[in-house]
């Protein structure tokens, strides 16, 4: 049986404060200690990093619209503001990945099949599918970034990964 006693739930206003605090900590990563990735390392990293970079760059228009509707009907005004900050934080993660990719000469993807699938599944179906897909993506990201952290010797990447999986 699982023990939930150490867990606490956060209200929407607490999540809002969480994202407000996080946005005060934008990283300026120093690439001076960054080594060179081999072509095989780049080939291994590229498909997934490029997908994450693309996915986290989403403007989240549908999510934002759904969150505003939910905020109104549920009488939870902080909800939409919190989702807006969440989207902006994900965009910052995308910017970190972009910086890393560009430093290593990796081309950014304009489109991602995976991102397209995520969009298709959640688009226009209301807040619950939007959030379910996002939570799924975040769970995948936790595992993905942990695997990358174990596999990477890049100092700048280590900093990004700490930020993105926090
Ligand atoms: Fe992220």
PDB file of C-alpha atoms in Angstrom, residues 1 3 12-13 22 41 48 51 58 71 81 85 89 91 104 107-110 125 130 133 136-138 141 154 158:
ATOM      1  CA  UNK A   1       0.000   0.000   0.000  1.00  0.00           C
ATOM      2  CA  UNK A   3       1.976   5.937   1.847  1.00  0.00           C
ATOM      3  CA  UNK A  12      -3.672  27.081  -7.588  1.00  0.00           C
ATOM      4  CA  UNK A  13      -2.395  30.218  -5.870  1.00  0.00           C
ATOM      5  CA  UNK A  22      11.031  30.102 -10.590  1.00  0.00           C
ATOM      6  CA  UNK A  41      26.956  11.616 -29.410  1.00  0.00           C
ATOM      7  CA  UNK A  48      14.962  13.500 -28.721  1.00  0.00           C
ATOM      8  CA  UNK A  51      11.642  17.037 -30.188  1.00  0.00           C
ATOM      9  CA  UNK A  58       4.674  25.811 -27.812  1.00  0.00           C
ATOM     10  CA  UNK A  71     -10.941  29.358 -14.348  1.00  0.00           C
ATOM     11  CA  UNK A  81      -2.569  32.868 -14.597  1.00  0.00           C
ATOM     12  CA  UNK A  85       3.404  31.021 -16.116  1.00  0.00           C
ATOM     13  CA  UNK A  89       8.556  28.270 -17.915  1.00  0.00           C
ATOM     14  CA  UNK A  91       9.294  28.037 -23.170  1.00  0.00           C
ATOM     15  CA  UNK A 104      26.877  22.240 -30.648  1.00  0.00           C
ATOM     16  CA  UNK A 107      19.787  22.330 -36.315  1.00  0.00           C
ATOM     17  CA  UNK A 108      16.470  23.183 -34.691  1.00  0.00           C
ATOM     18  CA  UNK A 109      13.409  21.304 -35.868  1.00  0.00           C
ATOM     19  CA  UNK A 110      10.591  23.390 -37.307  1.00  0.00           C
ATOM     20  CA  UNK A 125     -11.059  18.845 -26.191  1.00  0.00           C
ATOM     21  CA  UNK A 130      -4.923  19.184 -22.231  1.00  0.00           C
ATOM     22  CA  UNK A 133      -1.336  15.077 -22.072  1.00  0.00           C
ATOM     23  CA  UNK A 136       2.133  12.536 -19.451  1.00  0.00           C
ATOM     24  CA  UNK A 137       4.759  14.642 -21.216  1.00  0.00           C
ATOM     25  CA  UNK A 138       6.149  15.865 -17.887  1.00  0.00           C
ATOM     26  CA  UNK A 141      10.493  14.346 -19.322  1.00  0.00           C
ATOM     27  CA  UNK A 154      28.448  18.265 -20.647  1.00  0.00           C
ATOM     28  CA  UNK A 158      24.007  19.298 -16.491  1.00  0.00           C
TER      29      UNK A 158
END
